[in-house]
GROMACS .gro file of N, CA and C in nm:
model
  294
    1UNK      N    1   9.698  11.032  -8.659
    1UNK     CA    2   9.557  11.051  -8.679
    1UNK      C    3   9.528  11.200  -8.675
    2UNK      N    4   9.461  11.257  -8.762
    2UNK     CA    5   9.422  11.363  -8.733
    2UNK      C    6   9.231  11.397  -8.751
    3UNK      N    7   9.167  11.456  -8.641
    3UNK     CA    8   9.081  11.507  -8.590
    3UNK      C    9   8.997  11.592  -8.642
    4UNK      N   10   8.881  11.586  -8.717
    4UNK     CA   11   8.863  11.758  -8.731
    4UNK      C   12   8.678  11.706  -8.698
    5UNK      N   13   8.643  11.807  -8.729
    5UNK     CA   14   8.506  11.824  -8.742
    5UNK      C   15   8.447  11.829  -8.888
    6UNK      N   16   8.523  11.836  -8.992
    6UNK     CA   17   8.488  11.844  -9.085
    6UNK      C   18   8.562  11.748  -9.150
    7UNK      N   19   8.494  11.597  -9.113
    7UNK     CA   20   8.539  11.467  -9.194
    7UNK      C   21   8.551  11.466  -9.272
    8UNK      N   22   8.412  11.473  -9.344
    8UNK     CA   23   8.415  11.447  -9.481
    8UNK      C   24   8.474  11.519  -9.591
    9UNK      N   25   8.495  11.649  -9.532
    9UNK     CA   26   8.608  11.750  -9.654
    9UNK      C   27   8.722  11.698  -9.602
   10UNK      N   28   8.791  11.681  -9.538
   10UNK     CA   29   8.942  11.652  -9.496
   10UNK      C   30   8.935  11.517  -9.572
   11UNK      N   31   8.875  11.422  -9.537
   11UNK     CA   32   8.903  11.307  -9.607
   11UNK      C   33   8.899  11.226  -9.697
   12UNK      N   34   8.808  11.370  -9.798
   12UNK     CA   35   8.808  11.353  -9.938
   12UNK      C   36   8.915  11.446  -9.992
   13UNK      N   37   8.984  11.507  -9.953
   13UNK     CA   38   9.135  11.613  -9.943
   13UNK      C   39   9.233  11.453  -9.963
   14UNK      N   40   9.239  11.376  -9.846
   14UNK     CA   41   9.337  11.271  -9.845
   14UNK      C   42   9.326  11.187  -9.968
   15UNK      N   43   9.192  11.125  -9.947
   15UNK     CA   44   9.173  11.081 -10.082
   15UNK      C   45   9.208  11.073 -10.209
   16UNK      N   46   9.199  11.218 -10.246
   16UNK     CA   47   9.247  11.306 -10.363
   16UNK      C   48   9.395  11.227 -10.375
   17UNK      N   49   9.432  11.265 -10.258
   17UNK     CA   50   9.608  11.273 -10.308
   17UNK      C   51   9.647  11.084 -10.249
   18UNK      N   52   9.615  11.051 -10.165
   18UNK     CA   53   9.640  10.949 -10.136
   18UNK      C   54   9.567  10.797 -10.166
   19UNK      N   55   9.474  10.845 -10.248
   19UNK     CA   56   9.363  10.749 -10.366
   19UNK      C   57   9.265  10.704 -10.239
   20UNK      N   58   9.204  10.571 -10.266
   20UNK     CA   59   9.108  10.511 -10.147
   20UNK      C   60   9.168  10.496 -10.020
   21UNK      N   61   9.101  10.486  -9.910
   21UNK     CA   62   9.107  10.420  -9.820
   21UNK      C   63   9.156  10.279  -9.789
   22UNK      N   64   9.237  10.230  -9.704
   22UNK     CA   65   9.185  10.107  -9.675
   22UNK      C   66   9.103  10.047  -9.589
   23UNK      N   67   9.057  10.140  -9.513
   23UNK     CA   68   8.954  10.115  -9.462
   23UNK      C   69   8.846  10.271  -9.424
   24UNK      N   70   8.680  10.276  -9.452
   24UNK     CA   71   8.608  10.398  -9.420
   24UNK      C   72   8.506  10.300  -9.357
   25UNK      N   73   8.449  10.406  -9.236
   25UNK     CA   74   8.297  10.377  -9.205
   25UNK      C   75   8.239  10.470  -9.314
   26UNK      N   76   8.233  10.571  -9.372
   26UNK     CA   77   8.131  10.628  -9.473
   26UNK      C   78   8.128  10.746  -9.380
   27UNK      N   79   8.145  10.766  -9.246
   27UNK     CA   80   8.082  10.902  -9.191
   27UNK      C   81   8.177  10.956  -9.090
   28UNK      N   82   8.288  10.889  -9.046
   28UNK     CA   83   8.377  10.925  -8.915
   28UNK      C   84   8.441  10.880  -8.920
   29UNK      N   85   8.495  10.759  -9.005
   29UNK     CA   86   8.630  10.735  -8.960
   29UNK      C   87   8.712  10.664  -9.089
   30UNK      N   88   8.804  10.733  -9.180
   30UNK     CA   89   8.895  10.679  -9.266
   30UNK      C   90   9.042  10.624  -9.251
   31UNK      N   91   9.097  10.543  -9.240
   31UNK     CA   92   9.213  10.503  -9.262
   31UNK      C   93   9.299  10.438  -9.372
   32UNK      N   94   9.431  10.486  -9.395
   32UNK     CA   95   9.519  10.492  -9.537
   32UNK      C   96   9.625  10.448  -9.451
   33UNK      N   97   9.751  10.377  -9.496
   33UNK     CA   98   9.840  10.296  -9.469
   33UNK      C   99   9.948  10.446  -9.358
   34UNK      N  100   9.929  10.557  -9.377
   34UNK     CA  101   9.996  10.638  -9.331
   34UNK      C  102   9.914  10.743  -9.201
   35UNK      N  103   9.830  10.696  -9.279
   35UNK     CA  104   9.743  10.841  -9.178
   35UNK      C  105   9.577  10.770  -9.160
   36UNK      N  106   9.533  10.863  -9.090
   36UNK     CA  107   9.376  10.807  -9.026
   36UNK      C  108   9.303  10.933  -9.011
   37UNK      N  109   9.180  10.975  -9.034
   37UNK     CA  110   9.109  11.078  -8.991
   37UNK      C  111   8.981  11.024  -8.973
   38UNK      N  112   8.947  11.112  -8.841
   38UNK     CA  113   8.850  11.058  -8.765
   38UNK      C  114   8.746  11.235  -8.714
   39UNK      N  115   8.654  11.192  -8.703
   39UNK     CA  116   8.565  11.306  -8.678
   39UNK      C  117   8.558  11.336  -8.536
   40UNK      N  118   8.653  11.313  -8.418
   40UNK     CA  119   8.614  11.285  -8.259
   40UNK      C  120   8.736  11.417  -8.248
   41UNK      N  121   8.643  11.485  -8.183
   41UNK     CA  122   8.708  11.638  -8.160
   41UNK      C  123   8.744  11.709  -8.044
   42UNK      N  124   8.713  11.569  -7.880
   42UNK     CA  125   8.727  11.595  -7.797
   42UNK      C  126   8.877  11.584  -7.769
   43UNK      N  127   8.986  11.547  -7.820
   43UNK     CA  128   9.179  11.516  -7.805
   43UNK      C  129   9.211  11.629  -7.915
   44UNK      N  130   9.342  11.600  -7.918
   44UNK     CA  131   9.364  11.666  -8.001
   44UNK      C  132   9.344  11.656  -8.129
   45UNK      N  133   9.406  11.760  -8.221
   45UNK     CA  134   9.376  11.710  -8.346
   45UNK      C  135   9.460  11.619  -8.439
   46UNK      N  136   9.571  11.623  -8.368
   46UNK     CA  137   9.680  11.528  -8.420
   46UNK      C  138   9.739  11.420  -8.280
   47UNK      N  139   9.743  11.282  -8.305
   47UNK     CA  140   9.787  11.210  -8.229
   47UNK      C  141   9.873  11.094  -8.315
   48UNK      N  142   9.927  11.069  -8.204
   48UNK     CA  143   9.992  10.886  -8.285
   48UNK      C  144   9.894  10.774  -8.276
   49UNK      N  145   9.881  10.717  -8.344
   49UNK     CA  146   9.785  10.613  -8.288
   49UNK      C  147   9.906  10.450  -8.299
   50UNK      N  148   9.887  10.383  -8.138
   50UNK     CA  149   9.943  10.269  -8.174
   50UNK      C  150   9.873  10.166  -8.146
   51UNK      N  151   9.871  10.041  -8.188
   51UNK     CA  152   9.763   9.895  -8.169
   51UNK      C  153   9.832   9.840  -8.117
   52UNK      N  154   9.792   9.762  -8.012
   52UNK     CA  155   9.901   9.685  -7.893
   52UNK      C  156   9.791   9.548  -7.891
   53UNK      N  157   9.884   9.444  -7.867
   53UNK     CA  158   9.790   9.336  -7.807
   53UNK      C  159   9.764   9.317  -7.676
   54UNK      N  160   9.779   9.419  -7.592
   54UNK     CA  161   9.763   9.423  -7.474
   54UNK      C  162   9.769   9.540  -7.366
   55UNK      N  163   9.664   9.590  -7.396
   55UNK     CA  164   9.624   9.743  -7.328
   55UNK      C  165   9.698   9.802  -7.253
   56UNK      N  166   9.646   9.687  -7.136
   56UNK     CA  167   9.670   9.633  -6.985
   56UNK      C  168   9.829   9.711  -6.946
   57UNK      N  169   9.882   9.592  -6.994
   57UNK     CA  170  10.047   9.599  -7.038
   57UNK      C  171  10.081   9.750  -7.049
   58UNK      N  172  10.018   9.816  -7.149
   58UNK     CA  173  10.083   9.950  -7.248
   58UNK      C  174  10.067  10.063  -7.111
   59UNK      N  175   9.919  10.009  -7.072
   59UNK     CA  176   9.903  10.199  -6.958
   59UNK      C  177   9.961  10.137  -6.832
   60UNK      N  178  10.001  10.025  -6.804
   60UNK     CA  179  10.145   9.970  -6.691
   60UNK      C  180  10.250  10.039  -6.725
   61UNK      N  181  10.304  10.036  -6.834
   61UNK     CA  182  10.411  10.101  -6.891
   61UNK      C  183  10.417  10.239  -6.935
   62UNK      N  184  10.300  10.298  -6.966
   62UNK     CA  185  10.294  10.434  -6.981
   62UNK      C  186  10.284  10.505  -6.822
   63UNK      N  187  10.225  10.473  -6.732
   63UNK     CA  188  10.200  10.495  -6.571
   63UNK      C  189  10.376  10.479  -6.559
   64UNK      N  190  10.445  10.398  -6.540
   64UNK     CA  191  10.603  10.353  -6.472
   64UNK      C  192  10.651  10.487  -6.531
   65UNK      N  193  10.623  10.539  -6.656
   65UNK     CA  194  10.737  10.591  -6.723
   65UNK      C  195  10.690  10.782  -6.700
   66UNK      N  196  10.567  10.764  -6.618
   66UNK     CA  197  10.520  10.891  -6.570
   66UNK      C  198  10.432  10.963  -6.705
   67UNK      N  199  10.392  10.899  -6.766
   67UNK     CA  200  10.296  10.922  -6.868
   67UNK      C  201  10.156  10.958  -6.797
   68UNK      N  202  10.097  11.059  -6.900
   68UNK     CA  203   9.936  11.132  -6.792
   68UNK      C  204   9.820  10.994  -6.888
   69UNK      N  205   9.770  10.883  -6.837
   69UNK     CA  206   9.662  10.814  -6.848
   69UNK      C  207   9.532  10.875  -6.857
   70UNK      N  208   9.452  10.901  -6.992
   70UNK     CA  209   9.361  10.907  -6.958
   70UNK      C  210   9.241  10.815  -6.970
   71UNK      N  211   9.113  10.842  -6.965
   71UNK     CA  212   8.993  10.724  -6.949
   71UNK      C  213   8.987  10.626  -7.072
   72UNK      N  214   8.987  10.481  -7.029
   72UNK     CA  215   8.955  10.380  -7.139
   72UNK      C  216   8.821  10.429  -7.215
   73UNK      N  217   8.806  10.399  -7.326
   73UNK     CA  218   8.689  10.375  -7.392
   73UNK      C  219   8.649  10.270  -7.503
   74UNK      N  220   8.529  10.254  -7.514
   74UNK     CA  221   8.523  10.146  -7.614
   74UNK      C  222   8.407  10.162  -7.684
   75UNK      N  223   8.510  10.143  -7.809
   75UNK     CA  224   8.421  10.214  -7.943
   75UNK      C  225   8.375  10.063  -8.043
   76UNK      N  226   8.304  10.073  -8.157
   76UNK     CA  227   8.244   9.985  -8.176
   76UNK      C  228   8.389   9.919  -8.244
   77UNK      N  229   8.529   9.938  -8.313
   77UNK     CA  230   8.601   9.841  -8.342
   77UNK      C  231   8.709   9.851  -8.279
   78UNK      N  232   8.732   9.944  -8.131
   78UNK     CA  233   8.833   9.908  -8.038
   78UNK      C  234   8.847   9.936  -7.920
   79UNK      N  235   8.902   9.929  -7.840
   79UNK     CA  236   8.919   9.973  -7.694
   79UNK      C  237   9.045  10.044  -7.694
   80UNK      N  238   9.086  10.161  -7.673
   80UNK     CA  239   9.122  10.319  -7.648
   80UNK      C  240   9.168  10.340  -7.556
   81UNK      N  241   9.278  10.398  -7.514
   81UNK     CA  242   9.270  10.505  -7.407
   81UNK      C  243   9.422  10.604  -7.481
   82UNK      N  244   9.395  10.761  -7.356
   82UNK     CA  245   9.459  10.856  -7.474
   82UNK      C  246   9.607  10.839  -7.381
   83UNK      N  247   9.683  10.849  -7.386
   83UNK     CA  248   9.824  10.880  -7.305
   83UNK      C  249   9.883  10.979  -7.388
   84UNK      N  250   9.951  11.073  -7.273
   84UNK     CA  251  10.079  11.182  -7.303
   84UNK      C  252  10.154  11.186  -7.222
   85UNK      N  253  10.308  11.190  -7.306
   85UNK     CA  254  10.417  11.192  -7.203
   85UNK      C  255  10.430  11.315  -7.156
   86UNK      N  256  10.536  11.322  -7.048
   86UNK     CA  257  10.587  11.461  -6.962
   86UNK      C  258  10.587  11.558  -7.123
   87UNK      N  259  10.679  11.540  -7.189
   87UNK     CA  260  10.699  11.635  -7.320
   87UNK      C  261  10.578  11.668  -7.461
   88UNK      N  262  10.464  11.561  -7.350
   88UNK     CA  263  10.326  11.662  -7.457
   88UNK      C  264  10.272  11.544  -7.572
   89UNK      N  265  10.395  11.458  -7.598
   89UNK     CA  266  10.340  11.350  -7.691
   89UNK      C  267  10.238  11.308  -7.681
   90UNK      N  268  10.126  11.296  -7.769
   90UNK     CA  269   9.982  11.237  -7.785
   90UNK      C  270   9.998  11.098  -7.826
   91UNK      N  271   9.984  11.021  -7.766
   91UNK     CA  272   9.880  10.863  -7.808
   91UNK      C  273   9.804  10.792  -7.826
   92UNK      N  274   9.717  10.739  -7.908
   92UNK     CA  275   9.605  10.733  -7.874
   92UNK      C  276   9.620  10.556  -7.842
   93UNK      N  277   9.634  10.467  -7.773
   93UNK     CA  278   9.685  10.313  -7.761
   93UNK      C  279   9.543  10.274  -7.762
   94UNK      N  280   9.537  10.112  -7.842
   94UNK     CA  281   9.405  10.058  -7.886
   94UNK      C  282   9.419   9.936  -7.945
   95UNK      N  283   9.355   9.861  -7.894
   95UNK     CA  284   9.342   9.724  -7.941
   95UNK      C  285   9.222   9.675  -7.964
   96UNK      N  286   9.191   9.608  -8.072
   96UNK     CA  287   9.101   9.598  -8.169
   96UNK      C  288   9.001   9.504  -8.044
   97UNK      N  289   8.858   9.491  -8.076
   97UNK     CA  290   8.763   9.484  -8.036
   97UNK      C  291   8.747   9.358  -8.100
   98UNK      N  292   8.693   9.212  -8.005
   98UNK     CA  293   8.664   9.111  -8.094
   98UNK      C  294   8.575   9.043  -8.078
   0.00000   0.00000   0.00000
């Protein structure tokens, strides 16, 4: 996923080269089978994003493995939270909202 403040030029940039979306809200948030850009500028600007069926589970397993947890959130199509390992890796873990 990558981050910016300037959605709508970045993700008419992707566009260009990577045709439609498969999925846009119209104002913050595009996703394409490879990549995602999103207008939320408080993380970084590049993360992994992974979908888990079970949050719970993932920040159990990110905590054991000494991963830095940060705050759940919940956005209107998922529930979030950011994890990084000791070596800096960004995650963003999320399971869809139902």
């Amino acid at each position: 996923m990558h981050a910016t403040d300037r959605w709508a030029g970045v993700a008419g940039d992707v566009e260009a080269v990577l045709g439609s979306p498969k999925f846009s809200d119209g104002s913050a948030w595009a996703a394409w089978s490879a990549l995602s850009v999103s207008d939320e500028t408080d993380g970084p600007a590049w993360s992994l994003l992974a979908r888990t069926p079970d949050l719970a589970a993932t920040i159990e397993v990110a905590h054991s493995l000494g991963w830095h947890v940060g705050e759940r959130s919940v956005g209107g199509h998922e529930t979030r939270v950011p994890l990084r390992s000791p070596n800096g890796l960004t995650v963003i873990a999320y399971t869809p909202t139902s």
